[in-house]
Tab-separated table of C-alpha atoms in Angstrom:
chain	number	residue	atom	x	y	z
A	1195	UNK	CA	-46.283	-27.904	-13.772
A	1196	UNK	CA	-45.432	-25.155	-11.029
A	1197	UNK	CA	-46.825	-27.059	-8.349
A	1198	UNK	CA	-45.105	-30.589	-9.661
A	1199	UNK	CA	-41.659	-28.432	-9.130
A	1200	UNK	CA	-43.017	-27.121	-5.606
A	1201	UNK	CA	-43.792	-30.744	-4.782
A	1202	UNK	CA	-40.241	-31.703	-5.647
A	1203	UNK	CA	-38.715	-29.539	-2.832
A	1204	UNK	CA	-40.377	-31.953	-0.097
A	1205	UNK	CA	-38.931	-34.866	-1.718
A	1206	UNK	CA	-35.850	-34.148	-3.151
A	1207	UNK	CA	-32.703	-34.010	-0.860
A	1208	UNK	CA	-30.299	-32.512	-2.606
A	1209	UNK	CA	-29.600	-29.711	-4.973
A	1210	UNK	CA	-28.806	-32.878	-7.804
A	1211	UNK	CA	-32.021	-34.593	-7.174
A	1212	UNK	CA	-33.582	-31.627	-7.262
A	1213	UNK	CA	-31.999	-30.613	-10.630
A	1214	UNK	CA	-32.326	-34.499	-12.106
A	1215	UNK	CA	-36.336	-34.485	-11.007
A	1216	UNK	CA	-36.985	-30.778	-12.153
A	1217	UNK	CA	-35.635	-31.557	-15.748
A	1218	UNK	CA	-38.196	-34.439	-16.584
A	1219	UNK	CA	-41.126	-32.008	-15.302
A	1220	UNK	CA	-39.879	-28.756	-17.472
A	1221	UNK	CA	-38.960	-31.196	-20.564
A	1222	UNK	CA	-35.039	-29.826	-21.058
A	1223	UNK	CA	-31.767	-30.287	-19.939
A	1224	UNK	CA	-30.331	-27.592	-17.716
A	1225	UNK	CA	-26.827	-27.337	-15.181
A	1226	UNK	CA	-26.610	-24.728	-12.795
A	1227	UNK	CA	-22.982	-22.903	-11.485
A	1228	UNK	CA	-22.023	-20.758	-8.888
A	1229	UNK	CA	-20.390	-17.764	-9.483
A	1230	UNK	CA	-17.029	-18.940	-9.882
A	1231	UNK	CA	-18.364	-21.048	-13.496
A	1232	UNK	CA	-18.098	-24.092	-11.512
A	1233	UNK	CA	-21.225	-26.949	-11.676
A	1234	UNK	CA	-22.933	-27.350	-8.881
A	1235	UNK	CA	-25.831	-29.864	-10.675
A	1236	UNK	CA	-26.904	-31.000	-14.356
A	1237	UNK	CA	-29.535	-32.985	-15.090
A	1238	UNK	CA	-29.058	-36.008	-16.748
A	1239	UNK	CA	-32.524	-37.300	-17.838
A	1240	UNK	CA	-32.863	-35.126	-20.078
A	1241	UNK	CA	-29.363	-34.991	-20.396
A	1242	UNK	CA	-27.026	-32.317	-20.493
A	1243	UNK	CA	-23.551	-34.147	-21.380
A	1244	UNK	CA	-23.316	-33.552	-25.149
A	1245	UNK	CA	-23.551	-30.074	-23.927
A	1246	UNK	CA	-20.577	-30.600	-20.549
A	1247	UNK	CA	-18.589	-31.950	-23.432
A	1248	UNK	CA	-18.744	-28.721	-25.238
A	1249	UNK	CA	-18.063	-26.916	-21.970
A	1250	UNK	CA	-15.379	-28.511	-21.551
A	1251	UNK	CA	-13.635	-27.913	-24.806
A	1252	UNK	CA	-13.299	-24.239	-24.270
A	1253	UNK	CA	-9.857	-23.710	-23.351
A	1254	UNK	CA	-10.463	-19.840	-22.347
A	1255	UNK	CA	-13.043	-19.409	-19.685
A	1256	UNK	CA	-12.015	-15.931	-18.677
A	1257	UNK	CA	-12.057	-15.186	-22.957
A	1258	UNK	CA	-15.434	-16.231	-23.181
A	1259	UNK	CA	-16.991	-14.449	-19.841
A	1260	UNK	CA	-15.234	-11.233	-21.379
A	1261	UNK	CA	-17.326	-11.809	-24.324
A	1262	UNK	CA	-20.549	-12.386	-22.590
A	1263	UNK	CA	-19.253	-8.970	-21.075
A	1264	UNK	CA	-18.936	-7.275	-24.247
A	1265	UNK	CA	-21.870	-8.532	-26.050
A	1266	UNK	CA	-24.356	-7.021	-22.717
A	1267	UNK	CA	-25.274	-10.626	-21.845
A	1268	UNK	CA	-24.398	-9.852	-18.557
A	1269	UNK	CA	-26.121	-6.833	-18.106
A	1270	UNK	CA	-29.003	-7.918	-19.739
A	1271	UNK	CA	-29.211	-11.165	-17.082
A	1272	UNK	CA	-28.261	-8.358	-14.246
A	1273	UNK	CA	-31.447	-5.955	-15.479
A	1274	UNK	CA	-33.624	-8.186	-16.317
A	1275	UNK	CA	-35.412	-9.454	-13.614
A	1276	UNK	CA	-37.119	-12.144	-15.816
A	1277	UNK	CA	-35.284	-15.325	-17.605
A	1278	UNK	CA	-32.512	-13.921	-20.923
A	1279	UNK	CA	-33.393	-16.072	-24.096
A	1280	UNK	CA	-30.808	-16.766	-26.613
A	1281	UNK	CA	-29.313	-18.170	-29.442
A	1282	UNK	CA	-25.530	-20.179	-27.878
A	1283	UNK	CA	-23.810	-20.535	-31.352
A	1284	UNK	CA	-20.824	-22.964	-29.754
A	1285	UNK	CA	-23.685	-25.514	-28.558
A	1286	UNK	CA	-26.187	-24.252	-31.454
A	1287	UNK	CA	-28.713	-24.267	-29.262
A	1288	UNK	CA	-31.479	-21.870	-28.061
A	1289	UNK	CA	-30.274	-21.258	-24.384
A	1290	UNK	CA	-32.881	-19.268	-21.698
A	1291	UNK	CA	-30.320	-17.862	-18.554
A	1292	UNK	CA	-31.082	-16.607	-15.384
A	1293	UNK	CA	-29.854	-16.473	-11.454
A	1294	UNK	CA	-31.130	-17.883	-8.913
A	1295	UNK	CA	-31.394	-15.067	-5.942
A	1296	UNK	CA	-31.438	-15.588	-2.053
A	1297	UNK	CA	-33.230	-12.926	-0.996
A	1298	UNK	CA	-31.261	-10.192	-2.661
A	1299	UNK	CA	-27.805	-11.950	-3.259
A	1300	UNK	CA	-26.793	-14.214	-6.129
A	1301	UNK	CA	-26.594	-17.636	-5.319
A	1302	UNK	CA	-25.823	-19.054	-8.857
A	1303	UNK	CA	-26.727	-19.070	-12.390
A	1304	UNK	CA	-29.334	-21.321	-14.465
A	1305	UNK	CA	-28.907	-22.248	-17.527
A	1306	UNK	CA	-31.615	-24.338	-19.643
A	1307	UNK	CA	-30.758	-26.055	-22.672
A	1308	UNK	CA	-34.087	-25.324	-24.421
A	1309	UNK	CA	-34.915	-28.051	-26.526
A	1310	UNK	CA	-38.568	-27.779	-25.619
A	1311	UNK	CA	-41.355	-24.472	-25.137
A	1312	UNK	CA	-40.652	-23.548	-21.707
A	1313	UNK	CA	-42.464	-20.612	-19.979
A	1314	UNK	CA	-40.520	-17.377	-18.392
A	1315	UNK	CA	-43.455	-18.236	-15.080
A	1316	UNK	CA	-41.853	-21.775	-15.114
A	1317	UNK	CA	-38.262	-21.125	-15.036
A	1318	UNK	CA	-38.635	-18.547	-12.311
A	1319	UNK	CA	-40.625	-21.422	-10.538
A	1320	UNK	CA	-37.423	-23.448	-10.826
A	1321	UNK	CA	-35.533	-20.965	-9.648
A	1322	UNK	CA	-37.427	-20.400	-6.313
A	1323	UNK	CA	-37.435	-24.371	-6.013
A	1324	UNK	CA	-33.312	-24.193	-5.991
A	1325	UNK	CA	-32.980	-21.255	-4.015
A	1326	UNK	CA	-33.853	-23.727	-1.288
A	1327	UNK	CA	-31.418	-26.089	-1.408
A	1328	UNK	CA	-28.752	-22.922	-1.596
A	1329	UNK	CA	-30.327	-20.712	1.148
A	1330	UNK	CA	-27.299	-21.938	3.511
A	1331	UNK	CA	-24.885	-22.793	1.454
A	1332	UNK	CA	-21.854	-20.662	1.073
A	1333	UNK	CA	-20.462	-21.248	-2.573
A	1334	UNK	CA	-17.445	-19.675	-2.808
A	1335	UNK	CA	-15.653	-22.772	-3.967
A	1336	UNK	CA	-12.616	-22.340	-1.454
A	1337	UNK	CA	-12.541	-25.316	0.526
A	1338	UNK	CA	-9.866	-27.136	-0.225
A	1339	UNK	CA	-6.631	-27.563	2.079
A	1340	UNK	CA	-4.188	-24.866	0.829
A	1341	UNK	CA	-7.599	-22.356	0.458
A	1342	UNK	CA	-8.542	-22.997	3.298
A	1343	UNK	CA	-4.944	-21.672	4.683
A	1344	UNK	CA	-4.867	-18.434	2.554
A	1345	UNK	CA	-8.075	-18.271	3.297
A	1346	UNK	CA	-7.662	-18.225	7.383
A	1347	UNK	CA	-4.408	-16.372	6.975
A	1348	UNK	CA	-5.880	-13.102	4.808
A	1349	UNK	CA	-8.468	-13.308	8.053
A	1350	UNK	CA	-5.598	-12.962	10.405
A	1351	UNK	CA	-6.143	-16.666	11.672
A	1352	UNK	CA	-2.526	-17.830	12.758
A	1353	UNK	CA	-2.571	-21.380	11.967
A	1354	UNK	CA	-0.800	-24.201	14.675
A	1355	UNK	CA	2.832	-24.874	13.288
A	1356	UNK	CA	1.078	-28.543	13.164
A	1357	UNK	CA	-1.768	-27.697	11.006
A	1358	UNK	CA	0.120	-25.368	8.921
A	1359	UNK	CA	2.504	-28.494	8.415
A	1360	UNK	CA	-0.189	-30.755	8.132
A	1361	UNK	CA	-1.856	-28.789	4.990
A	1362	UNK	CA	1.316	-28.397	3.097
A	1363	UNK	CA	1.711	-31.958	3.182
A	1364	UNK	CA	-1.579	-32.832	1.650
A	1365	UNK	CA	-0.520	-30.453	-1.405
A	1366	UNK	CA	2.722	-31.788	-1.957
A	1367	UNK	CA	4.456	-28.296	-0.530
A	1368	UNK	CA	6.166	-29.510	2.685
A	1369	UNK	CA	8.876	-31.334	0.448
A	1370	UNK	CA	11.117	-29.093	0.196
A	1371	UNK	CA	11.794	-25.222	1.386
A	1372	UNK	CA	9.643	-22.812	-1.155
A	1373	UNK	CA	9.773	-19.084	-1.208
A	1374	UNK	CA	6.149	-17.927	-1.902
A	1375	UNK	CA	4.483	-14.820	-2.980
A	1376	UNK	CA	1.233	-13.232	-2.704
A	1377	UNK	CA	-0.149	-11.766	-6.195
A	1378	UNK	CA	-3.346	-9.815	-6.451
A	1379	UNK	CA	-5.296	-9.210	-9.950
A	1380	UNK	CA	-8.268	-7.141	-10.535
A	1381	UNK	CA	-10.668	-7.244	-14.093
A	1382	UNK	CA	-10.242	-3.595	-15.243
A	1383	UNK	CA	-14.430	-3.302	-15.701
A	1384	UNK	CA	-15.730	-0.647	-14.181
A	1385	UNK	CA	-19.464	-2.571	-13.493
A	1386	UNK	CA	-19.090	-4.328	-9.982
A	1387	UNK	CA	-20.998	-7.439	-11.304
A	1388	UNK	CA	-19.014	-7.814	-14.306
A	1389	UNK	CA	-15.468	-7.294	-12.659
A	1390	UNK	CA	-16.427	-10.001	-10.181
A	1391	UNK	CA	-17.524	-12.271	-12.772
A	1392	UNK	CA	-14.788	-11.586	-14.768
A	1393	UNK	CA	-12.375	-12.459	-11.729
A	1394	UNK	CA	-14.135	-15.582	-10.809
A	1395	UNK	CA	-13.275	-16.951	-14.403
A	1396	UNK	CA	-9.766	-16.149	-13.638
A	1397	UNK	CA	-9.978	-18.335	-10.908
A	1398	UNK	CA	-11.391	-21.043	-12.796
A	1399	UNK	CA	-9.021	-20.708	-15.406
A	1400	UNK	CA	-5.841	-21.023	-12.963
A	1401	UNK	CA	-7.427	-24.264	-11.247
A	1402	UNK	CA	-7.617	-26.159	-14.305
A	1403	UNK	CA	-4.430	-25.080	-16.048
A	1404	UNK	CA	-2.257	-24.805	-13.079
A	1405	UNK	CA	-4.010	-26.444	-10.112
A	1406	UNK	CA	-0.863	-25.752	-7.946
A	1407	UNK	CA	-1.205	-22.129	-8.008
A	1408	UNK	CA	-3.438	-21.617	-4.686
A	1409	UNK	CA	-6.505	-18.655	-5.531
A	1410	UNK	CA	-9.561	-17.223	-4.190
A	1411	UNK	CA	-11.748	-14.306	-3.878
A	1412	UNK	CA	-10.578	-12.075	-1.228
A	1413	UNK	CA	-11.913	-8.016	-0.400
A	1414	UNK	CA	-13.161	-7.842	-3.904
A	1415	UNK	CA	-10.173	-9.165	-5.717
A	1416	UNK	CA	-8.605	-12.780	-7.173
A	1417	UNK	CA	-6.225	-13.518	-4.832
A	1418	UNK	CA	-3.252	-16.254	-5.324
A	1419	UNK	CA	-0.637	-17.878	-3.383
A	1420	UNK	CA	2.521	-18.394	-6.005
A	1421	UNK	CA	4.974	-20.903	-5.274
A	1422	UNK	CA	8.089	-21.702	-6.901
A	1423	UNK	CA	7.045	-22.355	-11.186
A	1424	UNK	CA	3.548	-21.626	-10.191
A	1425	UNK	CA	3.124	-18.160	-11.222
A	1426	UNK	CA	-0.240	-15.961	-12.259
A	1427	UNK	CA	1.341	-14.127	-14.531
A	1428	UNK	CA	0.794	-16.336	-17.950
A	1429	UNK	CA	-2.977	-16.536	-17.007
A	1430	UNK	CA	-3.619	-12.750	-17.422
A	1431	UNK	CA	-5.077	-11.161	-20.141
A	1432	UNK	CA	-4.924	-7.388	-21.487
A	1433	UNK	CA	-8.296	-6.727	-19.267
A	1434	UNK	CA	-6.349	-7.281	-16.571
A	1435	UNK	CA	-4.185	-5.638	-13.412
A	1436	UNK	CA	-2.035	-7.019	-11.236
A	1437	UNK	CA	0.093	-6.423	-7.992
A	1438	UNK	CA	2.917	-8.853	-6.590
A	1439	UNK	CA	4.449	-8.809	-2.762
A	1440	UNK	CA	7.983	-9.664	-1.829
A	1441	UNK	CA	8.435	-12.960	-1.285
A	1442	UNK	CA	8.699	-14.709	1.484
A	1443	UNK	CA	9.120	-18.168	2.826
A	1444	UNK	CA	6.847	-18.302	6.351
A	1445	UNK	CA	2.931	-18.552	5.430
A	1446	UNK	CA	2.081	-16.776	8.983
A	1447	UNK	CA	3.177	-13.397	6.789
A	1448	UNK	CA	0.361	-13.947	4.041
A	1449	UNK	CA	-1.726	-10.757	5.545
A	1450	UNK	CA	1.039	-8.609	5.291
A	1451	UNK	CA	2.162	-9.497	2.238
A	1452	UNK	CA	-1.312	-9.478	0.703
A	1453	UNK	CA	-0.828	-5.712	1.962
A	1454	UNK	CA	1.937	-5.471	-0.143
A	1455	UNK	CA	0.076	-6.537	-3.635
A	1456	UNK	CA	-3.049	-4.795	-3.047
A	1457	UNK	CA	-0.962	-1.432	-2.408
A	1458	UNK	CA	0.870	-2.860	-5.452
A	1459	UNK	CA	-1.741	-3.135	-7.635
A	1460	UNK	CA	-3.933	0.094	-6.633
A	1461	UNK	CA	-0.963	2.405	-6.522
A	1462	UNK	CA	1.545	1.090	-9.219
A	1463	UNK	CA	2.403	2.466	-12.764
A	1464	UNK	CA	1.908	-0.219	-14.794
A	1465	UNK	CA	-0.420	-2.952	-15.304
A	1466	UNK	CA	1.500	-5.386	-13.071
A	1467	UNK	CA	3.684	-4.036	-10.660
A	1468	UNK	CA	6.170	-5.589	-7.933
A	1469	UNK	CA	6.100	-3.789	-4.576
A	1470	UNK	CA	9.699	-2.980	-5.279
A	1471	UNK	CA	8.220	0.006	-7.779
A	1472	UNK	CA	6.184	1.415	-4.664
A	1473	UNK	CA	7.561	-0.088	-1.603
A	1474	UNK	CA	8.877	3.929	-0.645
A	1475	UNK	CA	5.411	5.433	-1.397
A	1476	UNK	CA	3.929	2.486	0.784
A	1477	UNK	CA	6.157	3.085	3.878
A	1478	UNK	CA	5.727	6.952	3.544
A	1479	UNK	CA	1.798	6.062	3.779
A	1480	UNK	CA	2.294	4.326	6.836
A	1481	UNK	CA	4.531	7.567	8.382
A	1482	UNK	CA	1.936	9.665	7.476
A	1483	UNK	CA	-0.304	8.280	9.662
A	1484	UNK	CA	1.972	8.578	12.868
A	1485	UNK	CA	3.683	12.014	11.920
A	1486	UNK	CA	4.378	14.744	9.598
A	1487	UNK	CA	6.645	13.381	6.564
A	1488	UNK	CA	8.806	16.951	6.083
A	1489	UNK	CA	10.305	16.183	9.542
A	1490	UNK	CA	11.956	13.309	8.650
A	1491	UNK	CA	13.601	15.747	6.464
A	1492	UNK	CA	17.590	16.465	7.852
A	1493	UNK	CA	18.090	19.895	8.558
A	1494	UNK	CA	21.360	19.486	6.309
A	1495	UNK	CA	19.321	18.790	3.609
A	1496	UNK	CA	16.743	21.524	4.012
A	1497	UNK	CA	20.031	24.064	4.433
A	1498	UNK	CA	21.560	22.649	0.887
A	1499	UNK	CA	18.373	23.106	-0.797
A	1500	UNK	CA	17.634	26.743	0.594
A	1501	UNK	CA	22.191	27.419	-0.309
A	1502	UNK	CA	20.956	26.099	-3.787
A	1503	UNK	CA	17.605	28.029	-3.972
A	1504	UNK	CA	19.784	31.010	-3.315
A	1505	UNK	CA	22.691	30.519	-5.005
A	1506	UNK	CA	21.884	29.069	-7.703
A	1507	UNK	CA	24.843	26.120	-7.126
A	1508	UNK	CA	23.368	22.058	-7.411
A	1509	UNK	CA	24.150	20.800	-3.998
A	1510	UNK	CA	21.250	19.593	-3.427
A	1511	UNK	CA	20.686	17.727	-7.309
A	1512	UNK	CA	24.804	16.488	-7.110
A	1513	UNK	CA	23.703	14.654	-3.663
A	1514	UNK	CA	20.271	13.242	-4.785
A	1515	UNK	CA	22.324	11.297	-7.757
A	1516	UNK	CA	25.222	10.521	-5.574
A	1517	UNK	CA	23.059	8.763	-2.825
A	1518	UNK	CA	21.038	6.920	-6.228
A	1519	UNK	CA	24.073	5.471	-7.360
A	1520	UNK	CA	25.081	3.716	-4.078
A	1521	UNK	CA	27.475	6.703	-3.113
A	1522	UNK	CA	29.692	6.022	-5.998
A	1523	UNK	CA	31.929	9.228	-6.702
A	1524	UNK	CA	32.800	7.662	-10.372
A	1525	UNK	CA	28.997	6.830	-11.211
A	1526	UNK	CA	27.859	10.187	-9.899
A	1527	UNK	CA	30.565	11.746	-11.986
A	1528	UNK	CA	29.207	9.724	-15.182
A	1529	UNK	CA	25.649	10.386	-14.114
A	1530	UNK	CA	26.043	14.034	-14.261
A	1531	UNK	CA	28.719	14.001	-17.074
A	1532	UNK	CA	30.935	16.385	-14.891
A	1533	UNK	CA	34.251	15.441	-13.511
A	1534	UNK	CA	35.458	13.193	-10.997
A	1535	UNK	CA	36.986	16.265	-9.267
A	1536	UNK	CA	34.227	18.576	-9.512
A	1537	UNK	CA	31.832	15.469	-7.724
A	1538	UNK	CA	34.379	15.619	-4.770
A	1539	UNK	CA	34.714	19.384	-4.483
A	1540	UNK	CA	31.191	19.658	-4.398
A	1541	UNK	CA	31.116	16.570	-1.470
A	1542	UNK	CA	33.428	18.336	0.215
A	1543	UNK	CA	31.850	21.492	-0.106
A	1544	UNK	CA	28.513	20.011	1.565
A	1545	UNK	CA	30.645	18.946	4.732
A	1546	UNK	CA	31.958	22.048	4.970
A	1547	UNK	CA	28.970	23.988	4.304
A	1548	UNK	CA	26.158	22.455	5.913
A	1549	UNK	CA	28.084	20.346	8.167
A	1550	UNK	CA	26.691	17.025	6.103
A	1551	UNK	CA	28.744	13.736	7.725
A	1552	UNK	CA	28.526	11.395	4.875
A	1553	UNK	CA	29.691	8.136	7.259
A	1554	UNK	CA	27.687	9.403	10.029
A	1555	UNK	CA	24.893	10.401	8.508
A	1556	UNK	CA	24.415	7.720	5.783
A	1557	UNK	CA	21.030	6.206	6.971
A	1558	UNK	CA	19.567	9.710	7.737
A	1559	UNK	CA	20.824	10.832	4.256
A	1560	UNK	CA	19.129	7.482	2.318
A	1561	UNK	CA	15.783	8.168	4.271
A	1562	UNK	CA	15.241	12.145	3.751
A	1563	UNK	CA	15.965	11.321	-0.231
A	1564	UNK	CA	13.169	8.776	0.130
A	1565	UNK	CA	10.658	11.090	2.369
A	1566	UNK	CA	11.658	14.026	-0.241
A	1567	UNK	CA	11.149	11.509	-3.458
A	1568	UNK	CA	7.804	10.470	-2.029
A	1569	UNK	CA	6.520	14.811	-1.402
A	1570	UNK	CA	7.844	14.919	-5.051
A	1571	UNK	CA	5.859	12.201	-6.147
A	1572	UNK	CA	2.826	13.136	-4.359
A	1573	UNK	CA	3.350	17.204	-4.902
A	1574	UNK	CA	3.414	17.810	-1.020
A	1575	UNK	CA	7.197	19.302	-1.464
């Protein structure tokens, strides 16, 4: 039987052939997927479509991979470098799993529908025959139009104005004017394997519930283009984080926007976050790396907070709410639940005092509250 499946590889074309021939010589039915769950050949002699129908009931892909998670399954197919036997209960069937490796990468996963004694020796010979036909093959199941331009555009690739036009065409986006936004989401799983497979659902879940909203894999994360109604959000699960950019409406600004979510996502408080909740920390990470933050610090400030320090008066604390509330005298006033009169002594005092110009120096003021929030933040004040 081993060298019937060797023999195949000379005469089989394709990865399907190869699939179709290998099932009549092993007896069972099998499919094998890349890592994103999508098929890349079944047989169908013996035939695997009761099974495909099966598959293709389950509404929840990234539900079910988060089982397989939690049951071991996929650390069990990880460790083991021999074939994972089990018992499927959704297609009642004895199941035997394994990858198919190039060299030391996963190319895809095997799965054999066994309806018939199969040895652990042959399905690794299987295995080595299909490596073959994926040695050169890059499956990362992004080649359609509008992947293909986040793709190019996370790489830095400017598209032509004509190309970019051309592609929105053939997905029905050049219509009419769309703001878009870039959202990154990450499986909270600490194993590597796991996140990614985890992730790679994801993306199989979006395309077939909402084939408008644009993903791929990108630096380790699922990575989608929203439009207008297309949004990730009612995908996620609670195993899941996300980050969101501003929007925008020109796709050469994908790469910096994508900048935006990932900084989103790794440095935000919640389990989604907008880079509205960390937009400050984000530009105060890009100043730090061309100067020292405290000396974007006015002296006027510095001087209020030392007045304070010795003193023992709130400048400093009556200026840091009335710059919050949009330099509103009557919402600083309610803020602080003192009165309107005491807000504008104490204004008035800061002019006078620390020579503070609050036309003058509006800008300056909004920007040291910012650097000074950020030192707070970050315990560097």
């Amino acid at each position: 039987m081993k060298e019937r499946l060797f023999d195949l590889i000379v005469s089989c074309r394709t990865l399907q052939e190869y699939t179709d021939a290998a099932a009549k010589v092993i007896h069972n039915p099998f499919w094998i997927m890349n890592s994103s769950f999508s098929l890349l050949a079944w047989s169908h002699n013996p035939d695997t479509e009761r099974y495909l129908k099966i598959y293709r009931q389950k509404n929840n892909t990234v539900g079910h991979v988060q089982e397989w998670i939690d049951s071991g399954l996929y650390s069990r197919i990880e460790e083991n470098e021999k074939p994972v036997r089990l018992y499927d209960e959704d297609f009642e069937q004895d199941l035997i799993v394994t990858d198919i490796m190039v060299g030391k990468q996963r190319k895809a996963r095997v799965t054999v529908f066994a309806e018939h004694p199969v040895s652990d020796e042959i399905i690794m010979e299987l295995c080595r025959g299909a490596s073959v036909y994926l040695r050169n093959e890059e499956l990362s199941d992004n080649a359609g139009p509008m992947e293909y331009l986040l793709s190019s555009s996370l790489n830095g690739t400017v598209l032509s104005e004509e190309e970019t036009k051309r592609i929105l065409n053939e997905a029905g986006l050049a219509q009419q004017a769309r703001k878009y936004r870039i959202a990154c989401a990450r499986a909270d799983i600490e194993n590597t394997d796991q996140r990614m497979a985890s992730q790679a659902a994801l993306l199989m879940e979006v395309r077939k519930r909402d084939p408008a909203l644009i993903g791929l894999m990108y630096g380790g994360y699922a990575v989608f283009l929203e439009t207008e109604n297309h949004f990730l959000h009612p995908w996620l699960t609670d195993h899941y984080s996300a980050g969101y950019s501003w929007y925008f409406e020109k796709t050469d600004e994908i790469s910096a926007r994508y900048r935006q979510a990932l900084f989103a996502l790794q440095n935000g408080p919640e389990n989604e976050n907008s880079f509205d909740s960390c937009a400050e920390s984000y530009a105060m990470s890009l100043l730090e790396k061309e100067t020292d933050p405290h000396t974007l610090i006015m002296p006027e400030v510095l001087a209020c907070m030392e007045y304070d320090r010795e003193w023992k008066t709130e400048y400093f604390h009556t200026l840091e709410v009335y710059m919050a509330c949009g330099e509103s005298k009557a919402e600083t006033s309610r803020k602080l639940m003192i009165h309107l009169n005491t807000v504008k002594y104490r204004l008035k005092q800061m002019e006078d005092l620390f020579g503070i110009d609050f036309d003058k120096d509006r800008e300056l003021l909004q920007l040291s509250m910012a650097v000074m929030h950020y030192l707070n933040a970050s315990d560097q004040l």
